[in-house]
Amino acid sequence: MELAYYSDYAVRLVNTEEPARNKDSLTSVDAVRELFGTNTSAARRATDADLTRFRSVRGRLRAVFEAADSGDETLAVDLLNSLLMEFPVSPQVSGHDHRDEDDRPIWHMHLADHPSNATSGYAAIASMGLAFHLTEYGVDRLGLCEAAPCRNAYLDTSTNRSRRYCSDRCATRANVAAYRARKRLETSRSASTGLTDEASQESTTPSER
């Protein structure tokens, strides 16, 4: 498993809240456990106390995305480094797959999961994954959806650094809204031009006509 994969942990947690819509899906221990995906052993460690801790980490991770989205690279890195220092990880060499010809494992780096509580484990993995993504692709690859009022976090993996939305749904919604805005502007300009022409005709004298 590539270490950059763990960056999805950060996106997953940040997007449990939509501040502009006043929505928060992180409201129960079960919701916390769902964030771990297939890592059921780590999810089972989650307790009621982790709910508040997860929300705190979520706010700090969102701050990293906000700083990156605003172009403040230094702040984004500083905020991420503070998380990395508070929630350190233990990397391990792991092998889950095997080569066909000799049945030897395919070795790769893995982040060991043996923290004191569920929040520490998740925060460590999410922060390290985000750090790998940031250093591999650049701070500007961390973004917030431009389709208001969404503002969900996303990781830009496009070849030309062109991503602006968290999903195809938001991209379509934004494009439709932009199209309608252009049509309204065109209609308004046409109406304004018509009124101007009419006023000009009314202001002319009979001799001028």
PDB file of C-alpha atoms in Angstrom:
ATOM      1  CA  MET A   1       0.000   0.000   0.000  1.00  0.00           C
ATOM      2  CA  GLU A   2       1.493   3.347  -1.024  1.00  0.00           C
ATOM      3  CA  LEU A   3       1.826   5.854   1.772  1.00  0.00           C
ATOM      4  CA  ALA A   4       0.083   8.535  -0.277  1.00  0.00           C
ATOM      5  CA  TYR A   5      -3.044   6.381  -0.013  1.00  0.00           C
ATOM      6  CA  TYR A   6      -3.394   7.457   3.600  1.00  0.00           C
ATOM      7  CA  SER A   7      -4.071  11.038   2.526  1.00  0.00           C
ATOM      8  CA  ASP A   8      -7.641   9.895   1.844  1.00  0.00           C
ATOM      9  CA  TYR A   9      -8.049   9.521   5.603  1.00  0.00           C
ATOM     10  CA  ALA A  10      -7.640  13.281   5.960  1.00  0.00           C
ATOM     11  CA  VAL A  11     -10.143  14.086   3.206  1.00  0.00           C
ATOM     12  CA  ARG A  12     -12.629  11.598   4.614  1.00  0.00           C
ATOM     13  CA  LEU A  13     -12.538  13.179   8.066  1.00  0.00           C
ATOM     14  CA  VAL A  14     -12.593  16.820   6.912  1.00  0.00           C
ATOM     15  CA  ASN A  15     -15.610  16.179   4.706  1.00  0.00           C
ATOM     16  CA  THR A  16     -17.757  14.874   7.554  1.00  0.00           C
ATOM     17  CA  GLU A  17     -18.577  18.537   8.135  1.00  0.00           C
ATOM     18  CA  GLU A  18     -20.003  21.140   5.754  1.00  0.00           C
ATOM     19  CA  PRO A  19     -19.778  24.419   7.726  1.00  0.00           C
ATOM     20  CA  ALA A  20     -21.531  26.551   5.105  1.00  0.00           C
ATOM     21  CA  ARG A  21     -24.494  24.190   5.129  1.00  0.00           C
ATOM     22  CA  ASN A  22     -24.410  23.710   8.897  1.00  0.00           C
ATOM     23  CA  LYS A  23     -24.115  19.933   8.402  1.00  0.00           C
ATOM     24  CA  ASP A  24     -22.101  17.526  10.527  1.00  0.00           C
ATOM     25  CA  SER A  25     -22.252  13.758  10.047  1.00  0.00           C
ATOM     26  CA  LEU A  26     -19.721  13.041  12.795  1.00  0.00           C
ATOM     27  CA  THR A  27     -22.327  12.669  15.522  1.00  0.00           C
ATOM     28  CA  SER A  28     -21.824   9.166  16.916  1.00  0.00           C
ATOM     29  CA  VAL A  29     -19.209   6.540  17.681  1.00  0.00           C
ATOM     30  CA  ASP A  30     -20.513   4.504  14.748  1.00  0.00           C
ATOM     31  CA  ALA A  31     -19.768   7.468  12.464  1.00  0.00           C
ATOM     32  CA  VAL A  32     -16.229   7.561  13.827  1.00  0.00           C
ATOM     33  CA  ARG A  33     -15.797   3.838  13.208  1.00  0.00           C
ATOM     34  CA  GLU A  34     -16.994   4.152   9.611  1.00  0.00           C
ATOM     35  CA  LEU A  35     -14.095   6.492   8.874  1.00  0.00           C
ATOM     36  CA  PHE A  36     -11.629   3.623   9.312  1.00  0.00           C
ATOM     37  CA  GLY A  37     -13.099   1.730   6.362  1.00  0.00           C
ATOM     38  CA  THR A  38     -11.768  -1.822   6.217  1.00  0.00           C
ATOM     39  CA  ASN A  39      -9.491  -1.317   9.230  1.00  0.00           C
ATOM     40  CA  THR A  40     -11.996  -2.851  11.619  1.00  0.00           C
ATOM     41  CA  SER A  41      -9.498  -3.613  14.364  1.00  0.00           C
ATOM     42  CA  ALA A  42      -8.660   0.079  14.748  1.00  0.00           C
ATOM     43  CA  ALA A  43     -12.325   1.064  14.470  1.00  0.00           C
ATOM     44  CA  ARG A  44     -13.263  -1.171  17.391  1.00  0.00           C
ATOM     45  CA  ARG A  45     -11.082   0.921  19.700  1.00  0.00           C
ATOM     46  CA  ALA A  46     -13.268   4.001  19.191  1.00  0.00           C
ATOM     47  CA  THR A  47     -15.256   5.169  22.225  1.00  0.00           C
ATOM     48  CA  ASP A  48     -17.518   8.092  23.089  1.00  0.00           C
ATOM     49  CA  ALA A  49     -14.439  10.089  24.125  1.00  0.00           C
ATOM     50  CA  ASP A  50     -13.059   9.862  20.593  1.00  0.00           C
ATOM     51  CA  LEU A  51     -15.988  11.786  19.138  1.00  0.00           C
ATOM     52  CA  THR A  52     -14.825  15.110  20.588  1.00  0.00           C
ATOM     53  CA  ARG A  53     -11.187  14.362  19.819  1.00  0.00           C
ATOM     54  CA  PHE A  54     -11.991  13.504  16.198  1.00  0.00           C
ATOM     55  CA  ARG A  55     -13.824  16.795  15.755  1.00  0.00           C
ATOM     56  CA  SER A  56     -10.804  18.665  17.073  1.00  0.00           C
ATOM     57  CA  VAL A  57      -8.456  16.909  14.643  1.00  0.00           C
ATOM     58  CA  ARG A  58     -10.949  17.539  11.855  1.00  0.00           C
ATOM     59  CA  GLY A  59     -10.812  21.285  12.458  1.00  0.00           C
ATOM     60  CA  ARG A  60      -7.023  21.271  12.373  1.00  0.00           C
ATOM     61  CA  LEU A  61      -6.911  19.260   9.152  1.00  0.00           C
ATOM     62  CA  ARG A  62      -9.420  21.597   7.516  1.00  0.00           C
ATOM     63  CA  ALA A  63      -7.182  24.506   8.509  1.00  0.00           C
ATOM     64  CA  VAL A  64      -4.373  22.877   6.504  1.00  0.00           C
ATOM     65  CA  PHE A  65      -6.603  22.692   3.422  1.00  0.00           C
ATOM     66  CA  GLU A  66      -7.804  26.270   3.947  1.00  0.00           C
ATOM     67  CA  ALA A  67      -4.243  27.575   4.156  1.00  0.00           C
ATOM     68  CA  ALA A  68      -3.226  25.631   1.054  1.00  0.00           C
ATOM     69  CA  ASP A  69      -6.322  26.789  -0.833  1.00  0.00           C
ATOM     70  CA  SER A  70      -5.560  30.426  -0.013  1.00  0.00           C
ATOM     71  CA  GLY A  71      -1.990  30.055  -1.266  1.00  0.00           C
ATOM     72  CA  ASP A  72      -0.296  30.264   2.137  1.00  0.00           C
ATOM     73  CA  GLU A  73       2.104  27.339   1.754  1.00  0.00           C
ATOM     74  CA  THR A  74       4.140  28.111   4.866  1.00  0.00           C
ATOM     75  CA  LEU A  75       1.073  28.153   7.109  1.00  0.00           C
ATOM     76  CA  ALA A  76      -0.229  24.923   5.590  1.00  0.00           C
ATOM     77  CA  VAL A  77       3.081  23.185   6.257  1.00  0.00           C
ATOM     78  CA  ASP A  78       3.364  24.602   9.783  1.00  0.00           C
ATOM     79  CA  LEU A  79      -0.140  23.411  10.664  1.00  0.00           C
ATOM     80  CA  LEU A  80       0.573  19.972   9.244  1.00  0.00           C
ATOM     81  CA  ASN A  81       3.895  19.717  11.057  1.00  0.00           C
ATOM     82  CA  SER A  82       2.177  20.457  14.371  1.00  0.00           C
ATOM     83  CA  LEU A  83      -0.130  17.494  13.754  1.00  0.00           C
ATOM     84  CA  LEU A  84       2.791  15.251  12.800  1.00  0.00           C
ATOM     85  CA  MET A  85       4.631  16.120  16.003  1.00  0.00           C
ATOM     86  CA  GLU A  86       1.576  15.519  18.169  1.00  0.00           C
ATOM     87  CA  PHE A  87       0.561  12.288  16.416  1.00  0.00           C
ATOM     88  CA  PRO A  88       3.739  10.425  15.362  1.00  0.00           C
ATOM     89  CA  VAL A  89       3.588   7.243  13.298  1.00  0.00           C
ATOM     90  CA  SER A  90       5.538   4.001  13.257  1.00  0.00           C
ATOM     91  CA  PRO A  91       6.376   2.927   9.699  1.00  0.00           C
ATOM     92  CA  GLN A  92       6.875  -0.753   8.960  1.00  0.00           C
ATOM     93  CA  VAL A  93       7.848  -2.840   5.965  1.00  0.00           C
ATOM     94  CA  SER A  94       4.915  -5.045   5.044  1.00  0.00           C
ATOM     95  CA  GLY A  95       4.125  -7.604   2.360  1.00  0.00           C
ATOM     96  CA  HIS A  96       0.543  -8.599   1.545  1.00  0.00           C
ATOM     97  CA  ASP A  97       0.881  -9.678  -2.101  1.00  0.00           C
ATOM     98  CA  HIS A  98       3.184 -12.200  -3.699  1.00  0.00           C
ATOM     99  CA  ARG A  99       5.162 -12.487  -6.912  1.00  0.00           C
ATOM    100  CA  ASP A 100       3.786 -15.157  -9.205  1.00  0.00           C
ATOM    101  CA  GLU A 101       7.087 -16.743 -10.162  1.00  0.00           C
ATOM    102  CA  ASP A 102       8.578 -17.436  -6.730  1.00  0.00           C
ATOM    103  CA  ASP A 103       5.767 -16.687  -4.254  1.00  0.00           C
ATOM    104  CA  ARG A 104       7.866 -14.095  -2.455  1.00  0.00           C
ATOM    105  CA  PRO A 105       6.094 -11.098  -0.868  1.00  0.00           C
ATOM    106  CA  ILE A 106       6.003  -7.723  -2.595  1.00  0.00           C
ATOM    107  CA  TRP A 107       7.397  -5.481   0.111  1.00  0.00           C
ATOM    108  CA  HIS A 108       6.144  -1.952   0.677  1.00  0.00           C
ATOM    109  CA  MET A 109       5.925   0.653   3.414  1.00  0.00           C
ATOM    110  CA  HIS A 110       3.000   0.498   5.822  1.00  0.00           C
ATOM    111  CA  LEU A 111       2.010   2.682   8.767  1.00  0.00           C
ATOM    112  CA  ALA A 112       1.720   0.577  11.877  1.00  0.00           C
ATOM    113  CA  ASP A 113      -1.456   1.012  13.873  1.00  0.00           C
ATOM    114  CA  HIS A 114      -0.804   0.651  17.610  1.00  0.00           C
ATOM    115  CA  PRO A 115      -1.707   4.003  19.233  1.00  0.00           C
ATOM    116  CA  SER A 116      -3.120   4.651  22.668  1.00  0.00           C
ATOM    117  CA  ASN A 117      -6.584   5.475  21.313  1.00  0.00           C
ATOM    118  CA  ALA A 118      -8.560   5.552  18.072  1.00  0.00           C
ATOM    119  CA  THR A 119      -8.114   9.299  17.539  1.00  0.00           C
ATOM    120  CA  SER A 120      -4.327   9.155  17.825  1.00  0.00           C
ATOM    121  CA  GLY A 121      -4.149   6.319  15.327  1.00  0.00           C
ATOM    122  CA  TYR A 122      -6.392   7.978  12.793  1.00  0.00           C
ATOM    123  CA  ALA A 123      -4.795  11.419  13.174  1.00  0.00           C
ATOM    124  CA  ALA A 124      -1.305   9.964  12.736  1.00  0.00           C
ATOM    125  CA  ILE A 125      -2.258   8.117   9.552  1.00  0.00           C
ATOM    126  CA  ALA A 126      -4.221  11.037   8.095  1.00  0.00           C
ATOM    127  CA  SER A 127      -1.485  13.572   8.826  1.00  0.00           C
ATOM    128  CA  MET A 128       1.321  11.412   7.472  1.00  0.00           C
ATOM    129  CA  GLY A 129      -0.666  10.571   4.347  1.00  0.00           C
ATOM    130  CA  LEU A 130      -1.363  14.256   3.764  1.00  0.00           C
ATOM    131  CA  ALA A 131       2.306  15.053   4.304  1.00  0.00           C
ATOM    132  CA  PHE A 132       3.346  12.506   1.675  1.00  0.00           C
ATOM    133  CA  HIS A 133       0.810  13.907  -0.779  1.00  0.00           C
ATOM    134  CA  LEU A 134       1.929  17.487  -0.114  1.00  0.00           C
ATOM    135  CA  THR A 135       5.637  16.772  -0.551  1.00  0.00           C
ATOM    136  CA  GLU A 136       5.095  14.534  -3.583  1.00  0.00           C
ATOM    137  CA  TYR A 137       2.687  16.738  -5.543  1.00  0.00           C
ATOM    138  CA  GLY A 138       2.867  20.210  -3.977  1.00  0.00           C
ATOM    139  CA  VAL A 139       0.830  22.302  -1.544  1.00  0.00           C
ATOM    140  CA  ASP A 140      -1.362  23.581  -4.353  1.00  0.00           C
ATOM    141  CA  ARG A 141      -2.695  20.044  -4.816  1.00  0.00           C
ATOM    142  CA  LEU A 142      -4.702  20.438  -1.603  1.00  0.00           C
ATOM    143  CA  GLY A 143      -7.932  22.213  -2.405  1.00  0.00           C
ATOM    144  CA  LEU A 144     -11.425  23.166  -1.289  1.00  0.00           C
ATOM    145  CA  CYS A 145     -14.367  22.795  -3.644  1.00  0.00           C
ATOM    146  CA  GLU A 146     -15.236  26.027  -5.466  1.00  0.00           C
ATOM    147  CA  ALA A 147     -18.897  25.064  -5.869  1.00  0.00           C
ATOM    148  CA  ALA A 148     -20.436  27.201  -3.133  1.00  0.00           C
ATOM    149  CA  PRO A 149     -21.562  26.419  -0.542  1.00  0.00           C
ATOM    150  CA  CYS A 150     -19.848  23.000  -0.670  1.00  0.00           C
ATOM    151  CA  ARG A 151     -16.186  23.695   0.286  1.00  0.00           C
ATOM    152  CA  ASN A 152     -15.394  20.004   0.672  1.00  0.00           C
ATOM    153  CA  ALA A 153     -11.700  19.111   0.704  1.00  0.00           C
ATOM    154  CA  TYR A 154     -10.095  17.268  -2.190  1.00  0.00           C
ATOM    155  CA  LEU A 155      -6.687  16.145  -3.418  1.00  0.00           C
ATOM    156  CA  ASP A 156      -5.832  17.247  -6.940  1.00  0.00           C
ATOM    157  CA  THR A 157      -4.211  14.388  -8.857  1.00  0.00           C
ATOM    158  CA  SER A 158      -4.917  15.803 -12.319  1.00  0.00           C
ATOM    159  CA  THR A 159      -2.005  16.005 -14.749  1.00  0.00           C
ATOM    160  CA  ASN A 160      -2.387  19.746 -15.326  1.00  0.00           C
ATOM    161  CA  ARG A 161      -3.330  20.867 -11.801  1.00  0.00           C
ATOM    162  CA  SER A 162      -6.763  21.898 -13.053  1.00  0.00           C
ATOM    163  CA  ARG A 163      -9.105  20.412 -10.469  1.00  0.00           C
ATOM    164  CA  ARG A 164     -11.467  22.906  -8.827  1.00  0.00           C
ATOM    165  CA  TYR A 165     -14.296  20.766  -7.448  1.00  0.00           C
ATOM    166  CA  CYS A 166     -14.570  17.869  -5.029  1.00  0.00           C
ATOM    167  CA  SER A 167     -16.787  15.768  -7.309  1.00  0.00           C
ATOM    168  CA  ASP A 168     -18.348  15.548 -10.754  1.00  0.00           C
ATOM    169  CA  ARG A 169     -21.657  16.492  -9.168  1.00  0.00           C
ATOM    170  CA  CYS A 170     -20.293  19.786  -7.852  1.00  0.00           C
ATOM    171  CA  ALA A 171     -18.529  20.486 -11.150  1.00  0.00           C
ATOM    172  CA  THR A 172     -21.795  20.017 -13.052  1.00  0.00           C
ATOM    173  CA  ARG A 173     -23.711  22.151 -10.566  1.00  0.00           C
ATOM    174  CA  ALA A 174     -21.154  24.955 -10.840  1.00  0.00           C
ATOM    175  CA  ASN A 175     -21.141  24.823 -14.641  1.00  0.00           C
ATOM    176  CA  VAL A 176     -24.934  24.982 -14.765  1.00  0.00           C
ATOM    177  CA  ALA A 177     -24.966  27.919 -12.354  1.00  0.00           C
ATOM    178  CA  ALA A 178     -22.337  29.737 -14.436  1.00  0.00           C
ATOM    179  CA  TYR A 179     -24.326  29.113 -17.635  1.00  0.00           C
ATOM    180  CA  ARG A 180     -27.520  30.466 -16.085  1.00  0.00           C
ATOM    181  CA  ALA A 181     -25.663  33.511 -14.785  1.00  0.00           C
ATOM    182  CA  ARG A 182     -24.332  34.236 -18.283  1.00  0.00           C
ATOM    183  CA  LYS A 183     -27.815  33.883 -19.787  1.00  0.00           C
ATOM    184  CA  ARG A 184     -29.261  36.281 -17.183  1.00  0.00           C
ATOM    185  CA  LEU A 185     -26.517  38.797 -17.957  1.00  0.00           C
ATOM    186  CA  GLU A 186     -27.138  38.504 -21.687  1.00  0.00           C
ATOM    187  CA  THR A 187     -30.884  38.981 -21.179  1.00  0.00           C
ATOM    188  CA  SER A 188     -30.269  41.975 -18.932  1.00  0.00           C
ATOM    189  CA  ARG A 189     -27.925  43.558 -21.478  1.00  0.00           C
ATOM    190  CA  SER A 190     -30.385  42.950 -24.310  1.00  0.00           C
ATOM    191  CA  ALA A 191     -33.204  44.532 -22.307  1.00  0.00           C
ATOM    192  CA  SER A 192     -30.993  47.482 -21.404  1.00  0.00           C
ATOM    193  CA  THR A 193     -29.965  47.993 -25.032  1.00  0.00           C
ATOM    194  CA  GLY A 194     -33.611  47.866 -26.126  1.00  0.00           C
ATOM    195  CA  LEU A 195     -34.610  50.482 -23.595  1.00  0.00           C
ATOM    196  CA  THR A 196     -31.734  52.713 -24.638  1.00  0.00           C
ATOM    197  CA  ASP A 197     -32.707  52.509 -28.322  1.00  0.00           C
ATOM    198  CA  GLU A 198     -36.340  53.275 -27.492  1.00  0.00           C
ATOM    199  CA  ALA A 199     -35.413  56.277 -25.370  1.00  0.00           C
ATOM    200  CA  SER A 200     -33.149  57.556 -28.136  1.00  0.00           C
ATOM    201  CA  GLN A 201     -35.959  57.373 -30.677  1.00  0.00           C
ATOM    202  CA  GLU A 202     -38.406  59.184 -28.371  1.00  0.00           C
ATOM    203  CA  SER A 203     -35.912  62.007 -27.767  1.00  0.00           C
ATOM    204  CA  THR A 204     -35.539  62.888 -31.459  1.00  0.00           C
ATOM    205  CA  THR A 205     -37.536  65.875 -32.863  1.00  0.00           C
ATOM    206  CA  PRO A 206     -40.082  65.534 -35.703  1.00  0.00           C
ATOM    207  CA  SER A 207     -37.685  67.328 -38.075  1.00  0.00           C
ATOM    208  CA  GLU A 208     -34.976  64.873 -37.163  1.00  0.00           C
ATOM    209  CA  ARG A 209     -37.311  62.017 -37.999  1.00  0.00           C
TER     210      ARG A 209
END
